[in-house]
Coordinates of C-alpha atoms in Angstrom, one line a residue:
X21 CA 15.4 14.0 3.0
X22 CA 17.8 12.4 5.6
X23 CA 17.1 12.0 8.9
X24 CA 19.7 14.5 9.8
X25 CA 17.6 16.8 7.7
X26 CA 14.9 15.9 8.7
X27 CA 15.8 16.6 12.2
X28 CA 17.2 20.3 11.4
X29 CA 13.8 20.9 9.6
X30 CA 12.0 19.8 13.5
X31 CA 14.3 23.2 15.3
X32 CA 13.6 25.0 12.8
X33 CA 10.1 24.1 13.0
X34 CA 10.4 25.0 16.9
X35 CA 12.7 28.2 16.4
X36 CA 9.5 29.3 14.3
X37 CA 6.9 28.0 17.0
X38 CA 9.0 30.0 19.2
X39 CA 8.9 33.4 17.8
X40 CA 5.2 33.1 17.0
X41 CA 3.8 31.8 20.1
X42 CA 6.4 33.1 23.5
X43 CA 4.0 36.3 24.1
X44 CA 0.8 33.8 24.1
X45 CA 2.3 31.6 26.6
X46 CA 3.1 34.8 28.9
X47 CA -0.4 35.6 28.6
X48 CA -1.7 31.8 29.1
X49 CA 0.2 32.1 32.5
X50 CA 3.5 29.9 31.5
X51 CA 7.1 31.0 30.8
X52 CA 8.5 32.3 27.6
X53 CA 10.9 29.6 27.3
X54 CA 8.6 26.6 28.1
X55 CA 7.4 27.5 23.8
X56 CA 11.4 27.1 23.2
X57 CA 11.6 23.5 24.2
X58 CA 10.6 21.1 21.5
X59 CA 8.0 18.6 22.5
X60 CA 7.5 20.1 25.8
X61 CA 6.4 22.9 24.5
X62 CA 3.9 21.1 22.6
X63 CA 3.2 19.3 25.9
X64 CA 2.5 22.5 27.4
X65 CA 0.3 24.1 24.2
X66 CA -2.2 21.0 25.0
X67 CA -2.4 22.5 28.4
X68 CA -3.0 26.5 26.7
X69 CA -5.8 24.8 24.3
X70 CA -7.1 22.4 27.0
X71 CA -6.7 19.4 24.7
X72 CA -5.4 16.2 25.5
X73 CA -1.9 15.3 25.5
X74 CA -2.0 12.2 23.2
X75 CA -2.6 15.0 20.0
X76 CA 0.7 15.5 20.0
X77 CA 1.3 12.2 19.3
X78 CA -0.9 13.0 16.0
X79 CA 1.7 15.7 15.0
X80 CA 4.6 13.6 14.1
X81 CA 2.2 11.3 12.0
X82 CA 2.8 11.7 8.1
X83 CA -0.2 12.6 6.6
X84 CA -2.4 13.1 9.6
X85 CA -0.3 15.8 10.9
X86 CA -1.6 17.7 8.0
X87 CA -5.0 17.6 9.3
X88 CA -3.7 18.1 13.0
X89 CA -1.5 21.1 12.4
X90 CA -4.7 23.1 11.1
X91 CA -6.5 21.8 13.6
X92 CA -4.1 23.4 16.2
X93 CA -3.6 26.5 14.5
X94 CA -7.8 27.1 14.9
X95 CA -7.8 25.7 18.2
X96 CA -4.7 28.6 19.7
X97 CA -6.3 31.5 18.4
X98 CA -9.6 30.4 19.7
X99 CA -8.4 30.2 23.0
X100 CA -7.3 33.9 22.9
X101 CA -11.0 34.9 21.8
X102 CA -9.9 35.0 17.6
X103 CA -13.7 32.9 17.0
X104 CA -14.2 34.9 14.5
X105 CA -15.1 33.3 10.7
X106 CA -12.3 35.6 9.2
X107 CA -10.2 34.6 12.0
X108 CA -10.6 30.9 11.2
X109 CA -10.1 31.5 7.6
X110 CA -6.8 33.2 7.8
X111 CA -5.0 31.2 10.3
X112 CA -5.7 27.5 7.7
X113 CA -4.8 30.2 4.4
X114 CA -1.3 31.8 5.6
X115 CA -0.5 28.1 7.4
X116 CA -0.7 29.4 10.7
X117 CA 1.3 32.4 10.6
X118 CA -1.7 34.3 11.5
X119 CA -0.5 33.7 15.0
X120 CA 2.0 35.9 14.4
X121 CA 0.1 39.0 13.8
X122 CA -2.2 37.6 17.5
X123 CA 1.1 37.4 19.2
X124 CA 2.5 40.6 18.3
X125 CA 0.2 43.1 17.0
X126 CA -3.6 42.0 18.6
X127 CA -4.0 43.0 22.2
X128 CA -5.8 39.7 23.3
X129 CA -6.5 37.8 26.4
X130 CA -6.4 34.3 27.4
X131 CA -9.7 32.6 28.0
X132 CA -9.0 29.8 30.6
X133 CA -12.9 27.9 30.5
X134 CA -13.6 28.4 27.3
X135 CA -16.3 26.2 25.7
X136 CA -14.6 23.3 23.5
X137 CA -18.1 22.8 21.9
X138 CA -18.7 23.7 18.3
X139 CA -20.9 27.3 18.5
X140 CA -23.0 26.2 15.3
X141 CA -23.9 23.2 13.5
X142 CA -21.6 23.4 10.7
X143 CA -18.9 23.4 13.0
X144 CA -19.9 20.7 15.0
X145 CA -20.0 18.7 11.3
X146 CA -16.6 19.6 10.1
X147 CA -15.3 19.0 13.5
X148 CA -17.0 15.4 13.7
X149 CA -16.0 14.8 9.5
X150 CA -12.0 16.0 10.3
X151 CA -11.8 13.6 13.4
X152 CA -13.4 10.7 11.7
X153 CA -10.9 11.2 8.4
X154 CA -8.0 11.3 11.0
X155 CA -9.2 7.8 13.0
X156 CA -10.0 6.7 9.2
X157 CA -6.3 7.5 7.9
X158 CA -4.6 5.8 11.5
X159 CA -6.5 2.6 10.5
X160 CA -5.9 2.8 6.7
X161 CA -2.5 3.4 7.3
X162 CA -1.1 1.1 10.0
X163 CA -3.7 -1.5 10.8
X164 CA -6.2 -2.4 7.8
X165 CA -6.7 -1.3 4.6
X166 CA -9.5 -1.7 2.3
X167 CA -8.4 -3.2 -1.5
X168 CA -10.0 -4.1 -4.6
X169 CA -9.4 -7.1 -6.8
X170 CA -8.5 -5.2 -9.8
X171 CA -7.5 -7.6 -12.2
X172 CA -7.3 -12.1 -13.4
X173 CA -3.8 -12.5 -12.1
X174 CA -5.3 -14.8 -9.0
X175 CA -8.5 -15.5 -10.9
X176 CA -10.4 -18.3 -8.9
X177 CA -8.2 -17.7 -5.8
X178 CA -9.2 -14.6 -5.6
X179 CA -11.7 -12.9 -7.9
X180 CA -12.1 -9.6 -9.9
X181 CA -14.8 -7.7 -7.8
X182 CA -13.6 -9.2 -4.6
X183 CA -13.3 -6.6 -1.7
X184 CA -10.5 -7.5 1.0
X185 CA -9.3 -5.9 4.1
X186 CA -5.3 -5.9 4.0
X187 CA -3.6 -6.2 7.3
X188 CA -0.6 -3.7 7.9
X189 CA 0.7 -5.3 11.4
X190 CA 0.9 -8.9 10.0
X191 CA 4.7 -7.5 8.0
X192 CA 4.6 -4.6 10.1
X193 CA 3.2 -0.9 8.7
X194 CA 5.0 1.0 6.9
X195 CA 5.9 4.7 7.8
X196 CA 4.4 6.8 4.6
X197 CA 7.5 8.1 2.9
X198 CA 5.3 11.0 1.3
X199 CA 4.3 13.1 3.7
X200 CA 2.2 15.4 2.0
X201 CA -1.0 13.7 0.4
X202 CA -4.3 13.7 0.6
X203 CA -5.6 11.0 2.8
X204 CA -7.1 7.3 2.3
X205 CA -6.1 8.1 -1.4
X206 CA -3.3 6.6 -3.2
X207 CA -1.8 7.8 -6.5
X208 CA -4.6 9.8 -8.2
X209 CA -7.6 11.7 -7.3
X210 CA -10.5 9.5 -8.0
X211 CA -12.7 11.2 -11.0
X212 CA -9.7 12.9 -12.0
X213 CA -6.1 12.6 -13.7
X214 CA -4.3 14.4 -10.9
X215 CA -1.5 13.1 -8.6
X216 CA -3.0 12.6 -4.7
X217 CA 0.2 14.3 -3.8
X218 CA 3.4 16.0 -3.9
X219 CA 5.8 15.0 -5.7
X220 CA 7.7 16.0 -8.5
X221 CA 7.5 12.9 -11.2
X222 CA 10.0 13.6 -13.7
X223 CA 13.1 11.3 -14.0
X224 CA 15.4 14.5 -14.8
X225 CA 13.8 16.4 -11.3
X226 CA 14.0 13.0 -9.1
X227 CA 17.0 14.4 -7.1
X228 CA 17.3 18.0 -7.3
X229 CA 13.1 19.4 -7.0
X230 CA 12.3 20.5 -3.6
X231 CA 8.9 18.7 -3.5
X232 CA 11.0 15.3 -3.7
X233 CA 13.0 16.5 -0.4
X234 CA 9.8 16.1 1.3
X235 CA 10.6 12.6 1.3
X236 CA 10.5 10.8 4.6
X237 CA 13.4 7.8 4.6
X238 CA 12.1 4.2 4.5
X239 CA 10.7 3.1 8.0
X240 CA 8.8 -0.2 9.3
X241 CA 6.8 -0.6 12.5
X242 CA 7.4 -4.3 13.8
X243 CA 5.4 -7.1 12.1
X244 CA 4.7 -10.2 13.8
X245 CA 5.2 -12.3 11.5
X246 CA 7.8 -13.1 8.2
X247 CA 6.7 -13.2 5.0
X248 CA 6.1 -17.4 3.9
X249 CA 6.2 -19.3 0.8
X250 CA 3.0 -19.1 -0.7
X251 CA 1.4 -16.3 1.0
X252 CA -0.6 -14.0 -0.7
X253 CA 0.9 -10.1 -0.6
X254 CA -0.1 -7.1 -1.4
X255 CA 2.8 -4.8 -2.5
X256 CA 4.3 -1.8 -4.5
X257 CA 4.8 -2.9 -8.2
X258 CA 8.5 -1.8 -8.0
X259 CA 8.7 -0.8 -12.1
X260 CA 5.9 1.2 -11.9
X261 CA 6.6 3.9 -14.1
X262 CA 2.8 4.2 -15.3
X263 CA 0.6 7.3 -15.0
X264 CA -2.1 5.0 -15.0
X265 CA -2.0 1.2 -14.9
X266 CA -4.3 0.5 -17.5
X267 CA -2.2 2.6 -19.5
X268 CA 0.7 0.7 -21.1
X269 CA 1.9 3.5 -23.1
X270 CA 2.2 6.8 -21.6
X271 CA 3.5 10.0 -23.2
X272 CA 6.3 9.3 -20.5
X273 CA 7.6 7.4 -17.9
X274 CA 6.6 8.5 -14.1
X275 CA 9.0 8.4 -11.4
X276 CA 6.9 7.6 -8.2
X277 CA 7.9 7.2 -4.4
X278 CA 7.6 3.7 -3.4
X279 CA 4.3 4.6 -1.2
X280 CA 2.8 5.8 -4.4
X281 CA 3.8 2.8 -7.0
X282 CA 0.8 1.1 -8.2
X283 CA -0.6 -1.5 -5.2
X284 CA -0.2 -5.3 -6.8
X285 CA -1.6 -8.3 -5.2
X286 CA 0.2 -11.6 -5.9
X287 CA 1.2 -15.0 -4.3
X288 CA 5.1 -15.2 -3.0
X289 CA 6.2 -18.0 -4.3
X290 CA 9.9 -17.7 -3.5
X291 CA 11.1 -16.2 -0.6
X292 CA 14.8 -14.3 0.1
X293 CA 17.4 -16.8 -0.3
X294 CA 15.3 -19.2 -1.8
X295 CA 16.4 -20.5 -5.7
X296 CA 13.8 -20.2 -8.4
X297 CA 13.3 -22.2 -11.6
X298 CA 10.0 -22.8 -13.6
X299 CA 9.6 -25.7 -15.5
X300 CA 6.7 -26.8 -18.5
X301 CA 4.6 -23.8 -16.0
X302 CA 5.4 -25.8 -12.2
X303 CA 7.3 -23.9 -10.0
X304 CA 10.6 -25.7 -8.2
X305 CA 12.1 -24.0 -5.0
X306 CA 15.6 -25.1 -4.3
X307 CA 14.8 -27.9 -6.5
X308 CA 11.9 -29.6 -5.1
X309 CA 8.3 -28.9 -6.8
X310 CA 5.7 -26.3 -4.9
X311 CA 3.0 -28.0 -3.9
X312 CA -0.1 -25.2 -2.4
X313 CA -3.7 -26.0 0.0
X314 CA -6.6 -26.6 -1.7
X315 CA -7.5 -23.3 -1.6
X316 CA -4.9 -22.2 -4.7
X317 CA -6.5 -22.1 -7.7
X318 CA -2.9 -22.6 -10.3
X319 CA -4.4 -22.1 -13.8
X320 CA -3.0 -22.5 -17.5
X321 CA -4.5 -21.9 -20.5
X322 CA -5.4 -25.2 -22.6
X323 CA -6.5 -25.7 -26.4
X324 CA -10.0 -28.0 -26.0
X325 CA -10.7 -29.9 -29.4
X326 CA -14.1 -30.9 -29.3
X327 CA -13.9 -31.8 -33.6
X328 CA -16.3 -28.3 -33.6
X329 CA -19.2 -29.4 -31.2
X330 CA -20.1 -27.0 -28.6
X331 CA -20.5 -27.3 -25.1
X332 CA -23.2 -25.3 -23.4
X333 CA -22.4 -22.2 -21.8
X334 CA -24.3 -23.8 -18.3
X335 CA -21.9 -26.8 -18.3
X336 CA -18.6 -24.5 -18.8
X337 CA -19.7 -22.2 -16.0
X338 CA -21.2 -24.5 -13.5
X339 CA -19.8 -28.2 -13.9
X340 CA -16.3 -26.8 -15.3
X341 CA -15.7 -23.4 -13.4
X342 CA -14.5 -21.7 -16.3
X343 CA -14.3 -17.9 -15.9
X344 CA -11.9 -16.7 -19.0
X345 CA -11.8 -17.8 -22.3
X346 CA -14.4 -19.3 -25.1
X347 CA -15.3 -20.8 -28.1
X348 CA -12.9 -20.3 -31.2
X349 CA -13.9 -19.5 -35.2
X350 CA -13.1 -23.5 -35.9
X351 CA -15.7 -24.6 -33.0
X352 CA -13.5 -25.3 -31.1
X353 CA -11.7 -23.7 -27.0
X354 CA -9.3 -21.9 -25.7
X355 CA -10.2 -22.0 -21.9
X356 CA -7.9 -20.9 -18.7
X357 CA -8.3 -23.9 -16.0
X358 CA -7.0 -25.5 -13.5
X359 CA -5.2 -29.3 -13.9
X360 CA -8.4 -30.9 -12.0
X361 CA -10.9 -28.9 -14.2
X362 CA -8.5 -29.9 -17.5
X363 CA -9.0 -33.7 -16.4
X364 CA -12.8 -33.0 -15.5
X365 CA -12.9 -31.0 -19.0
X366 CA -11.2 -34.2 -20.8
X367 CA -13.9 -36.9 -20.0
X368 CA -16.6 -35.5 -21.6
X369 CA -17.6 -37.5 -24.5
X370 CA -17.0 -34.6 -27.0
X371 CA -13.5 -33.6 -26.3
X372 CA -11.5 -35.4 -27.8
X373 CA -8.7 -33.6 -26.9
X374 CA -6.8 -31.2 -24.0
X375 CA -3.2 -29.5 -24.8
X376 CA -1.8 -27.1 -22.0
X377 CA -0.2 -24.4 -23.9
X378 CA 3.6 -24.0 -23.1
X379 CA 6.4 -22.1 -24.6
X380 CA 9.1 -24.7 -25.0
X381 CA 12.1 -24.3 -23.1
X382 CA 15.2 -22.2 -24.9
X383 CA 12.9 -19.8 -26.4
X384 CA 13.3 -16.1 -25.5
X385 CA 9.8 -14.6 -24.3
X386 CA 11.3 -11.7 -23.0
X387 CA 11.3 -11.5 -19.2
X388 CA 13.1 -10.7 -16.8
X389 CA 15.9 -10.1 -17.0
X390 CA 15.7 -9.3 -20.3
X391 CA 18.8 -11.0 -21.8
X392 CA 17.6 -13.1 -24.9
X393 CA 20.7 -15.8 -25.2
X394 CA 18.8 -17.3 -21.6
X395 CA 15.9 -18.3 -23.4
X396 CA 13.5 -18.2 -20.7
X397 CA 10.0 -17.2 -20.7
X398 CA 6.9 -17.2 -18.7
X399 CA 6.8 -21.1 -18.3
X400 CA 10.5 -21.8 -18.6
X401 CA 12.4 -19.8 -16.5
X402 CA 15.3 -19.7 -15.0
X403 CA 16.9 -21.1 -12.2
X404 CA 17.3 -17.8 -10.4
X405 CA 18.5 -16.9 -7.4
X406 CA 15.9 -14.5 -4.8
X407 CA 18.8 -12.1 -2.9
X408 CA 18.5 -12.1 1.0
X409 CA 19.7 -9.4 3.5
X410 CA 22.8 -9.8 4.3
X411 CA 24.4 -12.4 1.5
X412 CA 27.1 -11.4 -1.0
X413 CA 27.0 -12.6 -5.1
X414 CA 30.2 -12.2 -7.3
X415 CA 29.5 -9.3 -9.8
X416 CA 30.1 -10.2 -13.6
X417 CA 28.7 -9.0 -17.0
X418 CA 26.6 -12.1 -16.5
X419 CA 25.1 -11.9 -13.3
X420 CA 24.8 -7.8 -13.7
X421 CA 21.6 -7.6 -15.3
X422 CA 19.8 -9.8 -12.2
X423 CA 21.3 -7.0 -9.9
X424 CA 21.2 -3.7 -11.8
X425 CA 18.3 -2.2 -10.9
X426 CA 18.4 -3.7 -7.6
X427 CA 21.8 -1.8 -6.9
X428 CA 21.0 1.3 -8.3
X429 CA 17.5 1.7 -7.7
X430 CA 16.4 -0.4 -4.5
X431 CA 19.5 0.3 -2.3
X432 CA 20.2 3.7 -3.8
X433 CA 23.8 3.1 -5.1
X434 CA 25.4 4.8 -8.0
X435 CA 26.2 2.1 -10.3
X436 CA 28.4 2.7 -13.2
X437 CA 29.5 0.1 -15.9
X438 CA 32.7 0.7 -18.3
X439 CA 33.3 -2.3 -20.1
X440 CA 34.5 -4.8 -18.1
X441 CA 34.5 -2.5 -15.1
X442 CA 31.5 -2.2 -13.2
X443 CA 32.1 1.1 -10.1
X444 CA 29.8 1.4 -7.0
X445 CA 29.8 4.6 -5.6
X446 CA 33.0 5.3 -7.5
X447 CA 34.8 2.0 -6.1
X448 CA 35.9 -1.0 -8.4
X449 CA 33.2 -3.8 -7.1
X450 CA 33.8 -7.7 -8.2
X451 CA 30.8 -8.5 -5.1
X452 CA 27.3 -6.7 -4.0
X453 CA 26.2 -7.5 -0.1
X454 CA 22.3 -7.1 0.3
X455 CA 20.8 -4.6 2.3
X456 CA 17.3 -6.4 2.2
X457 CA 15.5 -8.9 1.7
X458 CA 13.6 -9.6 -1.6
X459 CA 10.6 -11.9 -3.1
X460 CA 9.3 -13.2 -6.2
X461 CA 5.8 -12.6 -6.6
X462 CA 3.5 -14.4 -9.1
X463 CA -0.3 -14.5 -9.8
X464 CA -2.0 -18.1 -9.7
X465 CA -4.1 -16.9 -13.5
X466 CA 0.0 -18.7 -14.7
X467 CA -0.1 -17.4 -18.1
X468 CA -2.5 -14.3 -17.7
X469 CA -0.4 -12.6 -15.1
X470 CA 2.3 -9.7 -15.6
X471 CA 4.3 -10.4 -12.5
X472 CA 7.6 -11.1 -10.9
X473 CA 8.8 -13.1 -14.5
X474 CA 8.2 -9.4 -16.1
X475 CA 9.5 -7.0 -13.9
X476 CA 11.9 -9.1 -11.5
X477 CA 12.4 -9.1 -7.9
X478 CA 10.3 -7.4 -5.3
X479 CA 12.0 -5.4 -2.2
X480 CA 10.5 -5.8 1.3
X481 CA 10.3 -1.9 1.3
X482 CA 7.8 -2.3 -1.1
X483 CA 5.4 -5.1 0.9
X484 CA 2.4 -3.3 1.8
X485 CA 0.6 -5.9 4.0
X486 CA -1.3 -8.9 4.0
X487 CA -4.8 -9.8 2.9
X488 CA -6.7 -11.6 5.6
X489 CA -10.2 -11.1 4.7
X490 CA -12.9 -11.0 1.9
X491 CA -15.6 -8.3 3.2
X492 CA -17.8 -8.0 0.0
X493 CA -17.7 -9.4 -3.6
X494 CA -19.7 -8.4 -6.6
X495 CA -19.8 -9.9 -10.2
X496 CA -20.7 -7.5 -12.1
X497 CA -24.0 -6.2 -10.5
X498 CA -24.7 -9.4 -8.0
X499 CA -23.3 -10.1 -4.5
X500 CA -21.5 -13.2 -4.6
X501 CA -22.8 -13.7 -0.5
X502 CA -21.2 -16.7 -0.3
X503 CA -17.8 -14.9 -0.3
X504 CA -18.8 -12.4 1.8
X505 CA -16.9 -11.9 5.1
X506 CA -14.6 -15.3 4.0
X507 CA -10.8 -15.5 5.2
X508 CA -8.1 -15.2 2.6
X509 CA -5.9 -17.6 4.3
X510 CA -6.4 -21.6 5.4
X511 CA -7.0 -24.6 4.1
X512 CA -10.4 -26.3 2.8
X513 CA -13.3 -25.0 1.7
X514 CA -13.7 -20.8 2.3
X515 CA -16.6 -20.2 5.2
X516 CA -18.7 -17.1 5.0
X517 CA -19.0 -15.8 8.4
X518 CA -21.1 -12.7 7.3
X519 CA -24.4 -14.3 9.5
X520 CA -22.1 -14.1 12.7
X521 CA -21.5 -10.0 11.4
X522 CA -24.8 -9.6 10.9
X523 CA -25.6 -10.8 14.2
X524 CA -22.9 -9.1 16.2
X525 CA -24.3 -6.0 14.7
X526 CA -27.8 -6.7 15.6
X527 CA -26.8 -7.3 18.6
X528 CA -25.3 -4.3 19.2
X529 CA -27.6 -1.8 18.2
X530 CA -30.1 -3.8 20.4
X531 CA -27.6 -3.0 23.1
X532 CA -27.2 0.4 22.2
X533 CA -31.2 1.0 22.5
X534 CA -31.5 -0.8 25.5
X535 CA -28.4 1.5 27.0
X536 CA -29.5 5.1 26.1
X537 CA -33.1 4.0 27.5
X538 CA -32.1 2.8 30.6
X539 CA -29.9 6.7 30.2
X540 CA -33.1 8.6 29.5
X541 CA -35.3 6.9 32.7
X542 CA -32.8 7.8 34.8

């Protein structure tokens, strides 16, 4: 929905609030039309339920205001003496037009002191579990959130089985756009094959199903900071069209909301604005080779000839770092490394040997964006240009496949081409102006990656945040502690800081003792 309907959807909200609630705020001691005047009427409920005024801030929250509004519901029939199990029950099933029947048909009275305790145990729990999930959801939503390496795309940057904490502020957080959803869950149920929310996925239903008008429009809190060259993001893959992303061939393609798109984590290497080419696997911004700290791992794949003699598993592991790749049927590798581990590699006696493995320039690999006469591919590719907010391109048959999708689907135009006429929103268009900016995103695993040279540019709508922090990392079944609690960002060697977290939170709970026993003497 627009704003504008988003807005008549809020009165008629109140209108309803109105008519449900005017006799309770009689008998609460107010004045009918104090529950007619949105916000202040919610200003004034707080004072009926004696809760404090900052919930209301909770209310106009996507996705936590689905916990709050039940919450509320409980909490205005309780304060009319409805405490009743049954009572509970029916105000959460009907959606709180239970009130109705307590404002209209039930004789009640208001109960000024009531007891805001819990009156049993259980009650105390799923007041103390709803409460945490809400405080849970603020944090997971516009400050950090937790994220698993999934996959080798940044292999030896960052590992499969590494744990990181994603900050939202760095960009700025984004406003969810679907606003009904379970919470701290993104696409799926876990254990299950079921969408985490509402939404109706079919191409054909994108624009005309009523669960898709349940849409909020694209906001962004402020950020502190621009995305930079070289930064490692977390964002929405923007062709996701995958039920599940392991699954590469679904019995049809999903349409998702952007929230929703599968969560990638790659290194920008190309900012908006920026020019783009890829050359024998280097990467050259506005001509001029990237160079990265010495905490980017860039890996290729290389053919080791070693004449059939092996080298022991210890040495690859230990001495050359290798983590993907092996021994051949001839005897001899196929290893993904690094250049310094490929000239490290080449010295042992044995090899006699080391080739990088490149597609040559001028033949088609099929990437982005998918026009074969180019010839690019994954390690020859392009130059390209990265659009940025604001600038204009000339529109031809040539340069329409770069922009297609991002006209149509990123900045929600309807794009028609008839020949040599291409039509924007029915209009004859020679130009396009961009509405935002956009990146190129790339994993440092070179040639084991599906990224940006696949699926093409990535919107800033779609930046989810920034990793700053390595909390835990397994391999397999063993904690790699020396990554434990290590920065994502920074130059030199990674330090582990988990001894200072460990101590912090010794420290505390010594603190803590000390405190409630000082409490209990007194």
């Amino acid at each position: 929905m627009t704003f504008t309907q988003w807005f008549i959807f809020f009165l008629i909200l109140q209108v309803i609030h109105f008519l449900g609630t005017w006799k309770l705020y009689i008998k609460a001691g107010r004045q009918a039309w104090e529950a007619a005047i949105p916000v202040y009427n919610a200003v004034i409920l707080m004072k009926i339920i004696n809760r404090p005024w900052w919930w209301i801030i909770l209310l106009f929250i996507p996705i936590v205001n689905l916990l709050m509004f039940p919450v509320i519901w409980v909490e205005t029939i309780r304060s009319f003496g409805k405490n009743s199990r049954l009572d509970t029950v029916l105000v959460i099933l009907t959606l709180g037009l239970y009130i109705f029947y307590v404002n209209y048909v039930v004789d009640v009275e208001y109960i000024d002191d009531r007891s805001l305790k819990p009156r049993t145990v259980a009650g105390e729990w799923i007041s103390s579990i709803v409460f945490a999930i809400i405080a849970a959801t603020l944090v997971h939503t516009y400050v950090m959130q937790p994220y698993t390496i999934p996959s080798s795309s940044l292999e030896k940057t960052l590992l499969i089985g590494d744990f990181l904490f994603v900050s939202k502020f760095h960009y700025g957080a984004r406003v969810p756009m679907t606003t009904v959803a379970l919470p701290m869950v993104h696409d799926t149920i876990p254990k299950t094959k079921s969408k985490s929310y509402l939404f109706d996925d079919r191409i054909d239903k994108k624009d005309t199903s009523w669960k898709n008008k349940l849409q909020l429009p694209y906001m962004r809190l402020p950020g502190f900071q621009k995305i930079k060259r070289n930064d490692i993001v977390v964002f929405n893959q923007p062709a996701d069209t995958l039920l599940d992303m392991n699954d590469f061939y679904p019995d049809r393609n999903y349409y998702k909301p952007i929230d929703k798109k599968t969560n990638l984590v790659k290194r920008c290497v190309a900012i908006a604005g920026d020019s783009l080419e890829i050359r024998d696997g280097y990467i050259y911004i506005n001509g001029k080779r990237t160079t990265y700290n010495d905490r980017a791992k860039i890996q290729y794949n290389f053919n080791v000839n070693t004449g059939g003699e092996a080298i022991s598993p210890a040495a690859l592991a230990n001495r050359y770092n290798v983590r993907e790749g092996g021994r051949m049927q001839d005897g001899n590798y196929y290893l993904t490394l690094t250049d310094d581990e490929a000239a490290l590699l080449a010295k042992n006696p044995i090899v006699k040997s080391i080739t990088k493995t490149m597609q040559p320039k001028g033949r088609d690999g099929g990437v982005f964006p998918q026009v074969p006469s180019l010839g690019w591919n994954t390690d020859n590719f392009g130059p390209i240009y990265i659009p940025k907010k604001g600038e204009t391109v000339k529109l031809t048959k040539e340069s329409l496949p770069f922009y297609k999708r991002l006209i149509s689907e990123y900045e929600h135009n309807d794009l028609i081409v008839n020949g040599d006429e291409i039509l924007i929103n029915g209009k004859d268009a020679d130009s396009y102006t961009f509405r935002q900016d956009y990146y190129w995103m790339m994993g440092d695993n070179r040639q084991n990656s599906l990224d940006a040279r696949r699926w093409g540019y990535v919107p800033f709508d779609h930046v989810v945040g920034k990793p700053v922090l390595i909390w835990m990392s397994w391999e397999g079944m063993s904690p790699r502690w020396e990554r434990f609690f290590t920065t994502v960002g920074g130059d030199g060697k990674p330090v582990s800081y988990f001894k200072w977290f460990i101590g912090l939170l010794v420290l505390w709970f010594v603190f803590d003792f000390v405190r409630k026993k000082r409490k209990d003497n007194k």
